[in-house]
mmCIF file of C-alpha atoms in Angstrom:
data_model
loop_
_atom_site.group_PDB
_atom_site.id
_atom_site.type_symbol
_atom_site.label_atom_id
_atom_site.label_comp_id
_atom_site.label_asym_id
_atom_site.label_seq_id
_atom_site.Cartn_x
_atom_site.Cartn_y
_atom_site.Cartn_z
ATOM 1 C CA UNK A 1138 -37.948 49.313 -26.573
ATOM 2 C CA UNK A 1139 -40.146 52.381 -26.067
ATOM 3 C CA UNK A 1140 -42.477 51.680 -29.101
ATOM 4 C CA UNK A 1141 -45.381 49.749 -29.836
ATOM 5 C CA UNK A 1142 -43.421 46.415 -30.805
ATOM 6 C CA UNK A 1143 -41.841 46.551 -27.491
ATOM 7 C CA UNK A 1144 -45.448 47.391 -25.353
ATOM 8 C CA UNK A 1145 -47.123 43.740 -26.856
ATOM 9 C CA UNK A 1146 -43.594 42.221 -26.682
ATOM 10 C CA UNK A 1147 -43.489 43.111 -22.605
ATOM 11 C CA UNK A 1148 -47.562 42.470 -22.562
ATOM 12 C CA UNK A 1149 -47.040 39.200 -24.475
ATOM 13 C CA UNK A 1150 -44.668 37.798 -22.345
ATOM 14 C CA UNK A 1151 -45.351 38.730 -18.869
ATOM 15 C CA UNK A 1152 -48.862 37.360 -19.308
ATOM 16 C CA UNK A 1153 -47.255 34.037 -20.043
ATOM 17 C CA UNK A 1154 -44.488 33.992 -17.851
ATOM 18 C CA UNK A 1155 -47.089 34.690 -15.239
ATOM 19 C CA UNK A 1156 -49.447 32.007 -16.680
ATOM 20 C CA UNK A 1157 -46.692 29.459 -16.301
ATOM 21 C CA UNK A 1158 -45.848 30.273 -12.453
ATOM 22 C CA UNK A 1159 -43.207 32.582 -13.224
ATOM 23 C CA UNK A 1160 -42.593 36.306 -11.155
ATOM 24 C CA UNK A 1161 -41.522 38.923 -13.435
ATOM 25 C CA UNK A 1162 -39.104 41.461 -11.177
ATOM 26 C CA UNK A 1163 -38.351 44.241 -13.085
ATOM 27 C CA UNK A 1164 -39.043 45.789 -16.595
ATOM 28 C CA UNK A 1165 -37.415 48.350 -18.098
ATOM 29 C CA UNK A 1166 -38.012 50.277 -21.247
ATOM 30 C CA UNK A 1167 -34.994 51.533 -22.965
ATOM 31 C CA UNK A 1168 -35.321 54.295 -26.118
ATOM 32 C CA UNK A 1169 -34.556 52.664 -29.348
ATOM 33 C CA UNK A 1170 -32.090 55.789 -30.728
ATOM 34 C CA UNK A 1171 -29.534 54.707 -27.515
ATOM 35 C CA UNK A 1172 -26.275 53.361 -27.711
ATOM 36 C CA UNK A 1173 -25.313 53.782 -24.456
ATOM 37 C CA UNK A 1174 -27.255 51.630 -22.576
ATOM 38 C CA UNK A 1175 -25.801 51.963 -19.037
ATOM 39 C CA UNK A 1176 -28.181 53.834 -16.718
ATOM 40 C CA UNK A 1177 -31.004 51.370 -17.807
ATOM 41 C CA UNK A 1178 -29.102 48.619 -16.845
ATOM 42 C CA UNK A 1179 -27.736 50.047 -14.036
ATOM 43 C CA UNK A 1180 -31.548 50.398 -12.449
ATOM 44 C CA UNK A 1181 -32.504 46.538 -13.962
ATOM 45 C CA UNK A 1182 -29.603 45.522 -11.838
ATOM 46 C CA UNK A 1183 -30.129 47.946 -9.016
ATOM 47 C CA UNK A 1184 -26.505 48.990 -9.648
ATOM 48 C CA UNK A 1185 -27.043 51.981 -8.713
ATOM 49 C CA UNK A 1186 -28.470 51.486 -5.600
ATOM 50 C CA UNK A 1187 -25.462 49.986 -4.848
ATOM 51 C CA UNK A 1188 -23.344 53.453 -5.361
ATOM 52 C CA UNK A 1189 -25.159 55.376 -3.292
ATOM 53 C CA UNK A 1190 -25.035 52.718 -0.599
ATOM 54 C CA UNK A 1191 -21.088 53.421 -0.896
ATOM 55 C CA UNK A 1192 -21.443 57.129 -1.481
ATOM 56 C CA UNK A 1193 -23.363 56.758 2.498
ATOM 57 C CA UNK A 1194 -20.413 54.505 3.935
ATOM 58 C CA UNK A 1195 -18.120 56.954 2.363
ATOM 59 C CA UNK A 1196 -19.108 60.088 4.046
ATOM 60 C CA UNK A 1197 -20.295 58.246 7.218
ATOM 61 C CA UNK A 1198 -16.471 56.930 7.960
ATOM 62 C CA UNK A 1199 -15.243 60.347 6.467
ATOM 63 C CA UNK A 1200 -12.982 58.705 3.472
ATOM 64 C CA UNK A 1201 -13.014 56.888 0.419
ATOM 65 C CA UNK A 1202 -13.655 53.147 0.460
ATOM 66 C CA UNK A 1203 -12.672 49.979 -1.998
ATOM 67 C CA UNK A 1204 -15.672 49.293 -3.651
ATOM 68 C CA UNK A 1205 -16.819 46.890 -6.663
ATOM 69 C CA UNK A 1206 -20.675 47.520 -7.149
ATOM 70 C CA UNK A 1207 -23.122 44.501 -6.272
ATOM 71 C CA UNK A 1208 -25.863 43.514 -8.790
ATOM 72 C CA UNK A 1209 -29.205 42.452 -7.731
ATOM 73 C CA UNK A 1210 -29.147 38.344 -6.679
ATOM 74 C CA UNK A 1211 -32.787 37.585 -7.264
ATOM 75 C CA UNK A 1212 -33.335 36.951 -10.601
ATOM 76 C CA UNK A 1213 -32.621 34.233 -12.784
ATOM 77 C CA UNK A 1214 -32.439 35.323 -16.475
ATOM 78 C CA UNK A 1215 -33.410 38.325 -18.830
ATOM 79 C CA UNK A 1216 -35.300 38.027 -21.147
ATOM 80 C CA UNK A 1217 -34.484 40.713 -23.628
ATOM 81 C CA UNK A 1218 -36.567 42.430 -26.934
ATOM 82 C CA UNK A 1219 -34.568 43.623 -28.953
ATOM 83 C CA UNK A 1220 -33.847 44.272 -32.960
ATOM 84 C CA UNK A 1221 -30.386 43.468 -34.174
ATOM 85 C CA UNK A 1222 -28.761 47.251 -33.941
ATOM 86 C CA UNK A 1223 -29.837 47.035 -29.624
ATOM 87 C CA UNK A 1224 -28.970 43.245 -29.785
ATOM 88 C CA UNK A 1225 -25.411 43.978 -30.246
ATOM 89 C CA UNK A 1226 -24.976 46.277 -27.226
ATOM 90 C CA UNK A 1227 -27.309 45.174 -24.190
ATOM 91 C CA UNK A 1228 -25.675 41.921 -23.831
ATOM 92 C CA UNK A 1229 -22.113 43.434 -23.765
ATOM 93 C CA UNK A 1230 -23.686 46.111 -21.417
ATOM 94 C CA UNK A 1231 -25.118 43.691 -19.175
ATOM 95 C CA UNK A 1232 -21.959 41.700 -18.869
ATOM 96 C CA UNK A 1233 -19.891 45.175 -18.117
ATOM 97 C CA UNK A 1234 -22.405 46.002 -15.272
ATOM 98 C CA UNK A 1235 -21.689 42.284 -13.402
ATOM 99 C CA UNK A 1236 -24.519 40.599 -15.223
ATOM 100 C CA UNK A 1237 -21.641 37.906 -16.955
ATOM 101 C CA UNK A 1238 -23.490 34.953 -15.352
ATOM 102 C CA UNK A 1239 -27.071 35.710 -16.031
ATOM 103 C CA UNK A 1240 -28.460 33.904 -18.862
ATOM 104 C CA UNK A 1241 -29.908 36.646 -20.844
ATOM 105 C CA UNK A 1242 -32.849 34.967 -23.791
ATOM 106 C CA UNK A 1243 -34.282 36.534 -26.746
ATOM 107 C CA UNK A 1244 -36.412 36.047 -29.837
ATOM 108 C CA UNK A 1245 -35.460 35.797 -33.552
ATOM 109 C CA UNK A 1246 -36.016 39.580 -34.010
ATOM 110 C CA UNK A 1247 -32.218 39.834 -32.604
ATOM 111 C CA UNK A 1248 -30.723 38.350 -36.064
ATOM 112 C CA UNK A 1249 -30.781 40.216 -39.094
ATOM 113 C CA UNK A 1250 -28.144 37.939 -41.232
ATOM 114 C CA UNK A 1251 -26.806 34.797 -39.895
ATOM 115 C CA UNK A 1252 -24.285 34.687 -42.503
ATOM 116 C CA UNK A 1253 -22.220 37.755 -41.062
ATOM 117 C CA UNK A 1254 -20.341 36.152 -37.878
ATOM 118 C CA UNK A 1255 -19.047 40.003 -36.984
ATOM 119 C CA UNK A 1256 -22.152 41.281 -36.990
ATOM 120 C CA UNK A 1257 -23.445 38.370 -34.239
ATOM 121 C CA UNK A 1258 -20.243 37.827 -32.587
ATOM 122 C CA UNK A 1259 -21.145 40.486 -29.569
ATOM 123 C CA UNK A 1260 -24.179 38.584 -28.996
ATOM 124 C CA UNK A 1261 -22.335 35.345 -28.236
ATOM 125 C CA UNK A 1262 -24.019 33.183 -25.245
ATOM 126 C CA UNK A 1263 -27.496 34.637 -25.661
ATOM 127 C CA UNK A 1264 -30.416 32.267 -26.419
ATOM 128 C CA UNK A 1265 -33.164 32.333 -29.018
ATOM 129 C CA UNK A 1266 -35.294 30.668 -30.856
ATOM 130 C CA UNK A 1267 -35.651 30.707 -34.740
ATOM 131 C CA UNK A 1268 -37.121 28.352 -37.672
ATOM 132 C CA UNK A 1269 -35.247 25.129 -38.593
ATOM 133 C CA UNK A 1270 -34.687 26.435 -41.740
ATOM 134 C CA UNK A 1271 -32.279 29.393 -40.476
ATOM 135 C CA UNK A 1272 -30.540 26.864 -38.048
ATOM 136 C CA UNK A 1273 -29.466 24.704 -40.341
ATOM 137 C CA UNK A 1274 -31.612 21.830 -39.032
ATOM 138 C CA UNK A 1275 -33.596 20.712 -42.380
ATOM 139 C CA UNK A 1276 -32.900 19.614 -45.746
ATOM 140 C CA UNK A 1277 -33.773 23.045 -47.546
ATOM 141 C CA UNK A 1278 -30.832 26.163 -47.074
ATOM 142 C CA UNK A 1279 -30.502 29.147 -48.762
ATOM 143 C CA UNK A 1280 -26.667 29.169 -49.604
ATOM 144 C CA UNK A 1281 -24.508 32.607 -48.037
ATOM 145 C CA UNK A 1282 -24.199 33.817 -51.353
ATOM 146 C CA UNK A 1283 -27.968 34.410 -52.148
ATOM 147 C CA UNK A 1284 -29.897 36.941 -53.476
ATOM 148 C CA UNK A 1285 -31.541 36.970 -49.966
ATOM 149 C CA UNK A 1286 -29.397 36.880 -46.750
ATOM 150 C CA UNK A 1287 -31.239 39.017 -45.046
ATOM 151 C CA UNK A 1288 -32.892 36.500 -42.574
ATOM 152 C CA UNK A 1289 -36.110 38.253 -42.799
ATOM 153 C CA UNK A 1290 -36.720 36.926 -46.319
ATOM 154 C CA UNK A 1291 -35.377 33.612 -45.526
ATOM 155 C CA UNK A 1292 -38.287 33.047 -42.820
ATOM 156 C CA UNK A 1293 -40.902 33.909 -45.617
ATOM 157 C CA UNK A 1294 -39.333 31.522 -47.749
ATOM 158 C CA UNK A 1295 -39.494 29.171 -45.246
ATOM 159 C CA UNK A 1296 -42.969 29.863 -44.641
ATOM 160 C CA UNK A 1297 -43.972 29.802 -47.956
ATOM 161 C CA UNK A 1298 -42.101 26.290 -48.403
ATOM 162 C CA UNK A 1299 -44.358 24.956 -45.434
ATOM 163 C CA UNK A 1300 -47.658 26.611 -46.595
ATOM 164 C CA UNK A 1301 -47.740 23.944 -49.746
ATOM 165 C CA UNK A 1302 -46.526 21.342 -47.791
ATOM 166 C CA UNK A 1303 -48.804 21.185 -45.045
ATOM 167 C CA UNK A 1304 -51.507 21.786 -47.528
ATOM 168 C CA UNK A 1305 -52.361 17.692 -48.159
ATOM 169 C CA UNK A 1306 -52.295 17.109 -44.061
ATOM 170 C CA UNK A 1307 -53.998 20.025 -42.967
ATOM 171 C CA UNK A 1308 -57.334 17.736 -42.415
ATOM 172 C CA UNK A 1309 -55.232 15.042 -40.568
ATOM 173 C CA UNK A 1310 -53.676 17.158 -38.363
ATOM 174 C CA UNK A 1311 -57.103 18.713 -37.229
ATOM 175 C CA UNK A 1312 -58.561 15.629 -36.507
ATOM 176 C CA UNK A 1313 -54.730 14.483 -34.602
ATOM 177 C CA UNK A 1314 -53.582 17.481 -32.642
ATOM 178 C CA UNK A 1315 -51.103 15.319 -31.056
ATOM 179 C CA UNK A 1316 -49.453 14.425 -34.294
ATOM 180 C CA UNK A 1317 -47.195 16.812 -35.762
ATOM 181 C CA UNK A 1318 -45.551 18.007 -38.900
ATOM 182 C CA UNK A 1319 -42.168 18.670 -39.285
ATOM 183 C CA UNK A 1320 -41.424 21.531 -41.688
ATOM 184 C CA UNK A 1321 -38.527 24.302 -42.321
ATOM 185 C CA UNK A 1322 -40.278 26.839 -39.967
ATOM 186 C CA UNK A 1323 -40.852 24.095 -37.169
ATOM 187 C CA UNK A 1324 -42.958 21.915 -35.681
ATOM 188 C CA UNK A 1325 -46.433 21.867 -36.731
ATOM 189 C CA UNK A 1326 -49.502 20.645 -35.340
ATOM 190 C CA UNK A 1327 -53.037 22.083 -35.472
ATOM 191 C CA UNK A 1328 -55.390 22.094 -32.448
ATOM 192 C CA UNK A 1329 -58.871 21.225 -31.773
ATOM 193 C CA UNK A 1330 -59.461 25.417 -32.947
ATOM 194 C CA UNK A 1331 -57.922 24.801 -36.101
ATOM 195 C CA UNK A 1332 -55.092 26.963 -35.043
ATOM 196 C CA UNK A 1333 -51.411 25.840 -36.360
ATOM 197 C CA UNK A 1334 -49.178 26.802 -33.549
ATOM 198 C CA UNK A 1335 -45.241 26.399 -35.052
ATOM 199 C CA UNK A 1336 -42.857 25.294 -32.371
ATOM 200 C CA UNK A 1337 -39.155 26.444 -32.726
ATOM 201 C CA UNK A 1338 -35.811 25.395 -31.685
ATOM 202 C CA UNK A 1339 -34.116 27.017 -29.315
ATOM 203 C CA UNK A 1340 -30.330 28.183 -30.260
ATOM 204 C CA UNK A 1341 -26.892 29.557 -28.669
ATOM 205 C CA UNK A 1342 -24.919 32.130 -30.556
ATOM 206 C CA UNK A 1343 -21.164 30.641 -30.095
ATOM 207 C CA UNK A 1344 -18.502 32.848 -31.985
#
């Protein structure tokens, strides 16, 4: 999106995509009042290069041609920032504009309430990451019908739950970074810095 967030979302990850070999292709920035989507998506995809390439074969042979447009073929995923409202739409967007078969991956930001399947179900297919704690994957769950669905709150609590844990091990883990702690907003270690880096599973919405 065209807003702060979105500049050290786009800085953030093309410097590490880039660290880690990767080639970034494209990036667009999309305003975050839109619903409509489709000319943004059309450029990402270079779809509509592809209409005025028929628009020329058109007037060269003098008549109107069969014509499906063709996306770009030379990239290999999306990675997409987004808050839940523009969650919902790109991905259907994308798939609309012949971009059904590229895997399209996000961050948490994308869920507001995990708890309302009609709310998420237009985001099916799309990969994330988010804490344990949301995914079901630990002991500790905040039941649907809590004071507190918004999944916001649940990642403090989370948080908040791993803050007085990790308190007795903090020492250990300093003096182990390769040992790790496993808590309800992920994986935990601390490195030689003394800075706890949280690793998080990685998740598919399905229906």
């Amino acid at each position: 999106p065209e807003s702060a967030w979105g500049k050290r979302m786009n800085t953030a990850f093309s410097k590490h995509w880039q660290l880690m070999g990767g080639v970034v292709s494209n990036s667009i920035v999309y305003q975050e009042g839109l619903h409509d989507f489709s000319d943004v998506i059309e450029s990402m995809l270079n779809i509509d290069q592809s209409e005025v390439r028929k628009k020329e074969i058109s007037r060269t042979i003098g008549r109107k041609v069969e014509f499906t447009p063709r996306r770009r073929q030379d990239i290999d995923m999306i990675f997409m920032a987004a808050l839940p409202r523009q969650a919902k739409q790109i991905p259907l967007q994308i798939t609309y504009h012949y971009g059904h078969d590229i895997p399209v991956y996000s961050t948490a930001h994308i869920v507001a309430n995990y708890h309302n399947s009609r709310k998420n179900i237009d985001m099916d297919g799309v990969r994330f990451f988010d804490m344990p704690f949301l995914l079901g994957h630990t002991e500790n769950t905040i039941s649907q019908n809590s004071r507190y669905p918004n999944a916001l709150y649940q990642r403090l609590f989370a948080m908040g739950v791993d803050s007085y844990q990790l308190a007795p091990y903090v020492n250990y883990l300093y003096q182990n970074p390769s040992e790790s702690f496993a808590g309800d907003s992920g994986q935990i270690t601390i490195d030689y810095n003394g800075h706890i880096i949280r690793h998080s599973p990685w998740a598919t919405f399905d229906q």
